[in-house]
Short mmCIF file of C-alpha atoms in Angstrom, two decimals:
data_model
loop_
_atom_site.label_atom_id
_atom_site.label_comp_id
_atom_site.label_asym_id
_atom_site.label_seq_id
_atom_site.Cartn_x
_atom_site.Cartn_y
_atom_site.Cartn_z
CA UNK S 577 21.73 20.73 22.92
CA UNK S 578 20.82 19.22 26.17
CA UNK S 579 21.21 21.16 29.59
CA UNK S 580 24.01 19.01 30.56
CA UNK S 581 25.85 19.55 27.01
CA UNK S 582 25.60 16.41 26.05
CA UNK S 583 23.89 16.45 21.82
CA UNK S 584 20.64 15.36 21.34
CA UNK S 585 20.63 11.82 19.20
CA UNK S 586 18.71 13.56 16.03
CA UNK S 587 14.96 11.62 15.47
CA UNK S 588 15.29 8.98 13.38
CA UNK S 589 13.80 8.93 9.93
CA UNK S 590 10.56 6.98 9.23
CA UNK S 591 10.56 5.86 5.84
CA UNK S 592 6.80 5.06 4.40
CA UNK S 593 6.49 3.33 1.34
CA UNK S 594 3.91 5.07 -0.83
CA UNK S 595 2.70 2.51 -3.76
CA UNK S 596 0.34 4.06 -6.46
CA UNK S 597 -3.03 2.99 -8.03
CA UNK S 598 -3.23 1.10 -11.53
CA UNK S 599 -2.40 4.04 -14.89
CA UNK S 600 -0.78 6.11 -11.80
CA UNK S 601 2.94 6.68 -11.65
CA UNK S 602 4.77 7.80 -8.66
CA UNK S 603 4.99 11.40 -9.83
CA UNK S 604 1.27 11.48 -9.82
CA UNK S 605 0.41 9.51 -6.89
CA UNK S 606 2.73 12.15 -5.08
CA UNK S 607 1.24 15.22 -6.83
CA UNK S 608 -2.48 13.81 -5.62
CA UNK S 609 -1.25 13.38 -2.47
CA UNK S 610 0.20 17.08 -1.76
CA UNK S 611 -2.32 17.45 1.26
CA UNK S 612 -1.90 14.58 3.27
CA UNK S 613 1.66 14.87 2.91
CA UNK S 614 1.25 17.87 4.49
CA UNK S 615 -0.62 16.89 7.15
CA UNK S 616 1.57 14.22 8.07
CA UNK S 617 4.82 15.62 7.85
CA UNK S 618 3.05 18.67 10.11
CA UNK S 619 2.21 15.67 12.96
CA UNK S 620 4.98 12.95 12.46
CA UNK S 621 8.20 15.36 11.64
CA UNK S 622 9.62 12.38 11.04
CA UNK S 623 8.52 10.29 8.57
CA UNK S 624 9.60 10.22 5.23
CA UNK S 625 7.22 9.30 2.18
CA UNK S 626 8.73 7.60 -0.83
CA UNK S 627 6.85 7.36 -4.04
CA UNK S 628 8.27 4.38 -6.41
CA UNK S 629 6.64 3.78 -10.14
CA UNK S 630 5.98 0.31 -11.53
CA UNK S 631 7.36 -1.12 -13.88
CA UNK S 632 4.75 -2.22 -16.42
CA UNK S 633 3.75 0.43 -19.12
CA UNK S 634 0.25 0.87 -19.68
CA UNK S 635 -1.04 1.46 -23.78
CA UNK S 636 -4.17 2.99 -24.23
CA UNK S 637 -6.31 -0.92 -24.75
CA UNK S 638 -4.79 -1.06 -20.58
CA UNK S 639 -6.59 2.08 -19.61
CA UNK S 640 -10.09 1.58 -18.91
CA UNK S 641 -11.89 4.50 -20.63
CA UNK S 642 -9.40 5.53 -22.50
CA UNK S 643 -10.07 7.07 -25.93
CA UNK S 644 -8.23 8.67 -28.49
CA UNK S 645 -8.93 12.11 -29.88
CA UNK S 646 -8.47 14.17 -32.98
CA UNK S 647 -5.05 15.69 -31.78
CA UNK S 648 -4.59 12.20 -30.21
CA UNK S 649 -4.55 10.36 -33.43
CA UNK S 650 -2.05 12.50 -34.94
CA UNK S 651 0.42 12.46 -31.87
CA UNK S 652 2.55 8.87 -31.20
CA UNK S 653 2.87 9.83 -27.21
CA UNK S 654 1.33 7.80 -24.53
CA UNK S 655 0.26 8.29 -21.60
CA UNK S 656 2.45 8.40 -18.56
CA UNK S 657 0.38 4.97 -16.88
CA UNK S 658 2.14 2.43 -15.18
CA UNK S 659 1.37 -0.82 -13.10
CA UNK S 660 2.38 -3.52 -10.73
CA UNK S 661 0.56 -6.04 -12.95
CA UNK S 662 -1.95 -6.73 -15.56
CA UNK S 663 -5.38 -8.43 -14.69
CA UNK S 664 -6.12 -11.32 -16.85
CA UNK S 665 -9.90 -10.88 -17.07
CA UNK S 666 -10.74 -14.34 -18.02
CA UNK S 667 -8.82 -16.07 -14.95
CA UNK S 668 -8.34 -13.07 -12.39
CA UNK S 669 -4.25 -13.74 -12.76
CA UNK S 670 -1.79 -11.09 -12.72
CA UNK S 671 0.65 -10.82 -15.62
CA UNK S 672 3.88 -9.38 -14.85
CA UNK S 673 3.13 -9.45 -10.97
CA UNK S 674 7.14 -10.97 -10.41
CA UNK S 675 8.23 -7.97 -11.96
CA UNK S 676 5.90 -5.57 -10.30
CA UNK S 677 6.78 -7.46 -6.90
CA UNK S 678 10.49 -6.95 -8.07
CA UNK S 679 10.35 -3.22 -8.66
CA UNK S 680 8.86 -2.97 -4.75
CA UNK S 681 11.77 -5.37 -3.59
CA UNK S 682 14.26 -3.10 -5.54
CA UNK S 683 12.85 0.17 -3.45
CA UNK S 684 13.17 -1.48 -0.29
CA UNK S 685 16.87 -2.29 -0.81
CA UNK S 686 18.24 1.08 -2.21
CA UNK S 687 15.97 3.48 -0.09
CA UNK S 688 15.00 1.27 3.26
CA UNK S 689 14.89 0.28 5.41
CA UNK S 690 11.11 1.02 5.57
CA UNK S 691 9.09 1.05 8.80
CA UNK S 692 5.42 1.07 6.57
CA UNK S 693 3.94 0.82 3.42
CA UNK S 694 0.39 2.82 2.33
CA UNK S 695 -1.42 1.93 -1.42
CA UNK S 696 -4.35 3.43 -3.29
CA UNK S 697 -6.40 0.43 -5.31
CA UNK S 698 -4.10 -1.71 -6.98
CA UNK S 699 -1.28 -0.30 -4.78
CA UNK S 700 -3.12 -1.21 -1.95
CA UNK S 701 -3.43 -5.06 -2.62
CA UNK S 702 0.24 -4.43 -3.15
CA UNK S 703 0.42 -3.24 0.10
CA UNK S 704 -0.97 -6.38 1.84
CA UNK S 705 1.17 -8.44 -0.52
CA UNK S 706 4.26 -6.87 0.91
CA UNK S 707 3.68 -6.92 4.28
CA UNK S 708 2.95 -10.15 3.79
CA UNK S 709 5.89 -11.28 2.43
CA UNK S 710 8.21 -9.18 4.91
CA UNK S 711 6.60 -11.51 7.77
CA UNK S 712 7.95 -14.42 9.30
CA UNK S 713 7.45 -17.91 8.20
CA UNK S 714 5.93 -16.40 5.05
CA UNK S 715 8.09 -18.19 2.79
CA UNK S 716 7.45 -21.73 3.77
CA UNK S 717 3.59 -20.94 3.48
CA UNK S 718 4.81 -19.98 -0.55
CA UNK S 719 6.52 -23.00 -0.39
CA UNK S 720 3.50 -25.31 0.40
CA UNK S 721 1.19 -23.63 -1.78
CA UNK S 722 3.36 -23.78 -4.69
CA UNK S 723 3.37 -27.44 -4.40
CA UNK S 724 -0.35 -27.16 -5.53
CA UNK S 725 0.22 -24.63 -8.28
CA UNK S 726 0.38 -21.50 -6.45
CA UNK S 727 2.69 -18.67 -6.95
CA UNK S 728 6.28 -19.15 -5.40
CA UNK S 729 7.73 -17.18 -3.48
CA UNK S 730 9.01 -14.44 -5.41
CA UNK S 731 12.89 -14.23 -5.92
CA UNK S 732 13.05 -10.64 -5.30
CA UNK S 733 11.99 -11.00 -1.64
CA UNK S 734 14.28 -14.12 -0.90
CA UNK S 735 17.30 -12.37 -2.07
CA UNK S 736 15.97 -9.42 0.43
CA UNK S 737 17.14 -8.33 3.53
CA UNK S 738 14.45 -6.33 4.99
CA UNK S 739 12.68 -6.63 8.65
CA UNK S 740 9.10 -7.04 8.50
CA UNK S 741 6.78 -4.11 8.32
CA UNK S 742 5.57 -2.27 11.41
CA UNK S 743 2.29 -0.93 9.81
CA UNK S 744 0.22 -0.86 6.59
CA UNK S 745 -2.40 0.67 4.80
CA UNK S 746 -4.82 0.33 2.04
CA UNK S 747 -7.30 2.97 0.64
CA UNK S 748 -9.80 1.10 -1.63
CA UNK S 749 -7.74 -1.67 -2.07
CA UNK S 750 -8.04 -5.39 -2.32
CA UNK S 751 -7.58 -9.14 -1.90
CA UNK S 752 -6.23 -11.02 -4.46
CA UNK S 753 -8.84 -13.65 -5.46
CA UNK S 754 -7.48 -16.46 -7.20
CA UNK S 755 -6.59 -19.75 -5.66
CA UNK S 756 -2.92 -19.34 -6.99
CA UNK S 757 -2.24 -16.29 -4.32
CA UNK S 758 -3.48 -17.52 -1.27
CA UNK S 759 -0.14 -18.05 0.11
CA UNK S 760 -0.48 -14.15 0.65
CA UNK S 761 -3.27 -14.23 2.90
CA UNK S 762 -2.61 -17.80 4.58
CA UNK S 763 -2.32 -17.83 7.23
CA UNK S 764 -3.77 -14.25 7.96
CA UNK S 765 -1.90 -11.32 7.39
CA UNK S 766 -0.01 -10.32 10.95
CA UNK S 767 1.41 -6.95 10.36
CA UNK S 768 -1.18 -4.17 11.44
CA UNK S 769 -3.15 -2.82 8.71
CA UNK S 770 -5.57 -0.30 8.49
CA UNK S 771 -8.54 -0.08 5.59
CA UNK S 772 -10.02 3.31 4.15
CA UNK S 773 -13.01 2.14 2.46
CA UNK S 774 -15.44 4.73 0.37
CA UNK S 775 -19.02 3.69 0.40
CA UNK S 776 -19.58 5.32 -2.76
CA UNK S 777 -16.65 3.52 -4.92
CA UNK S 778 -17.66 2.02 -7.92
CA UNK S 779 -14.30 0.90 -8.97
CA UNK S 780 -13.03 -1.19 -6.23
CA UNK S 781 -16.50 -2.30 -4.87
CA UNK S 782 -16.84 -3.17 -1.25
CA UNK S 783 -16.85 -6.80 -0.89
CA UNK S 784 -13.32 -6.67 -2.52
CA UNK S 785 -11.97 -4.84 -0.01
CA UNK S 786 -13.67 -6.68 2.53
CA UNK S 787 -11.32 -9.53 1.26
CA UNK S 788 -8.30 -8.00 2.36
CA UNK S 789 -9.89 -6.92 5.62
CA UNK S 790 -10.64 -10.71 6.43
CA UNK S 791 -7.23 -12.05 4.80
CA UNK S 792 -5.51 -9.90 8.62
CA UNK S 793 -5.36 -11.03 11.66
CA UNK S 794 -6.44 -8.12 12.85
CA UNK S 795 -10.44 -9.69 12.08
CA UNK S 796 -10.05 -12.68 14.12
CA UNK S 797 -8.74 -10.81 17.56
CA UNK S 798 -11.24 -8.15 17.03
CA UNK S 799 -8.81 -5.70 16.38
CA UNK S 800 -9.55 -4.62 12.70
CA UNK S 801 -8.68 -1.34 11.74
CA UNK S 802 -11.54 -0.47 8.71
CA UNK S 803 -12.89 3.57 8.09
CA UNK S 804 -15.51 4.03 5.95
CA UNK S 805 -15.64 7.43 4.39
CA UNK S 806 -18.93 8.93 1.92
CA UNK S 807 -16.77 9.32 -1.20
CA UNK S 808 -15.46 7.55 -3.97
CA UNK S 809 -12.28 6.17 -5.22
CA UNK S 810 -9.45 7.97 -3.79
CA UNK S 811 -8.18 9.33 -0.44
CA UNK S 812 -9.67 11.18 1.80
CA UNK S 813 -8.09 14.27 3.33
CA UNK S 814 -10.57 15.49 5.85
CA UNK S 815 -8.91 15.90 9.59
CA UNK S 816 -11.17 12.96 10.63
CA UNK S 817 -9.92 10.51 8.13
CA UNK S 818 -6.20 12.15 8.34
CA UNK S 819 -5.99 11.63 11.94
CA UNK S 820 -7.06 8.23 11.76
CA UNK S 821 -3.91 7.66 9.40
CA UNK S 822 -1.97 9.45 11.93
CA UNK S 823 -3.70 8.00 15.01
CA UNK S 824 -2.82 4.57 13.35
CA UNK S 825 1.12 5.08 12.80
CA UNK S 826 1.26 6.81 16.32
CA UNK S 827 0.05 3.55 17.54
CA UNK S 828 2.20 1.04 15.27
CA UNK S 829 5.22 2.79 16.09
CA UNK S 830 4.84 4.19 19.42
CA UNK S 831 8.33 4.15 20.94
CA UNK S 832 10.06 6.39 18.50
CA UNK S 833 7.84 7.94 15.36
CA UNK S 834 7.41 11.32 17.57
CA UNK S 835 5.04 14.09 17.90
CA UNK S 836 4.66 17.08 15.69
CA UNK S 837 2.18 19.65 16.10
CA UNK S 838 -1.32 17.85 15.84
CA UNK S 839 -3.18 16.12 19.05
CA UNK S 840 -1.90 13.06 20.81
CA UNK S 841 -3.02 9.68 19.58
CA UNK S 842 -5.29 9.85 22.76
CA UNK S 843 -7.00 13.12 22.18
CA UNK S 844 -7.71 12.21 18.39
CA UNK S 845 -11.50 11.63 17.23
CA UNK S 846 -10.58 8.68 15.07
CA UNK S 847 -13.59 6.76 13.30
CA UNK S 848 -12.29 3.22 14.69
#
């Protein structure tokens, strides 16, 4: 209550979409992510973290690795792996990416409006895709492209009503590579994103990311937002590369994300 006993408009919520990694699920991308919940909810009081699964069910030929054992072979279960699409390893397409696309579209109607979006691997290329398609003028790029077999625009997001994206970010995600998804990533990507690259990932190697960091604007004004950490492929939850995720969304959404209890985006020693 305020000193002239007028109420205090509560903070308002800051909903961050949270898209998981290929043979993830939601469950588990949360579970993995325990820490830098933590950590964020600590600083940005806030924000609110929402952890969708896709829609495409992984069998056991998806998984790379994947072997069955003894007990295995005598037990019909699955694993719990999920995806937003398939890769076609001949062509570099990606089966099932409408529905994947859809599933995303889905979230952002029942449980936006949604003021970000962060993605491990595949998740991250997702996470480029839809900021991309929140954006302005977006559509009639689709619509262009299509014209010389590219992807159209996909019916999930025209039926949308959602504002475009204040932030993004990818850890060791990607670009999209074939000619048919270029409507993505031209022209560049406008909404501020912010890479976490590990210089040790053999997964998602470097130059793939380095797509997506060249497919945003942020590369041509000088202004791109790329850490580098010495680890592999997942996130990093040291304070260093934690406050740069913090520093980042302090910055996107200055005028009403709030402070918690860690430094000001000013005082942070953020590796960009």
């Amino acid at each position: 209550m305020s000193t002239n006993g007028s109420s205090t408009p509560a903070p308002t919520e800051l909903k961050v979409l949270m898209l998981h990694g290929y043979t993830q699920s939601g469950p588990l991308f949360h579970a993995k992510t325990r820490a830098l919940e933590k950590a964020l909810y600590k600083a940005l009081p806030t924000l609110s973290l929402h952890y969708p699964s896709a829609p495409l069910k992984l069998r056991p030929a998806d998984i790379p690795g994947f072997s069955y054992s003894s007990a295995d072979a005598m037990d019909d279960s699955e694993p719990d792996s999920w995806a937003w699409w398939r890769r076609k390893d001949d062509t570099y397409e990606y089966a099932g990416i409408e529905a994947g696309l859809a599933r995303i579209a889905e979230t952002l109607e029942t449980e936006g409006p949604f003021v970000g979006v962060v993605g491990f691997s595949q998740g991250g290329c997702a996470a480029g895709m839809v900021a991309s398609l929140l954006e302005p003028g977006r559509r009639e790029a689709f619509d262009a492209r299509e014209k010389e077999g590219g992807l159209a625009y996909p019916a999930s997001f025209a039926e949308l009503r959602h504002p475009p994206l204040k932030f993004a970010v990818s850890y060791s995600g990607f670009g999209a590579p074939h000619e048919m998804y270029r409507a993505f990533y031209e022209p560049k990507i406008r909404t501020p994103m912010l890479h976490f690259i590990g210089s040790l990932d053999t997964v998602v190697e470097e130059a793939r990311s380095l797509r997506l960091v060249d497919a945003c604007e942020g590369k041509a004004s000088g202004k791109e937002r790329v850490v580098y950490h010495p680890g592999g492929h997942f996130l990093p939850t040291q304070k260093q590369y934690v406050n740069a995720l913090i520093g980042f969304i302090k910055e996107s959404y200055a005028d009403t994300v709030g402070d918690g209890e860690e430094e000001k985006v000013e005082e942070m020693d953020v590796p960009f």
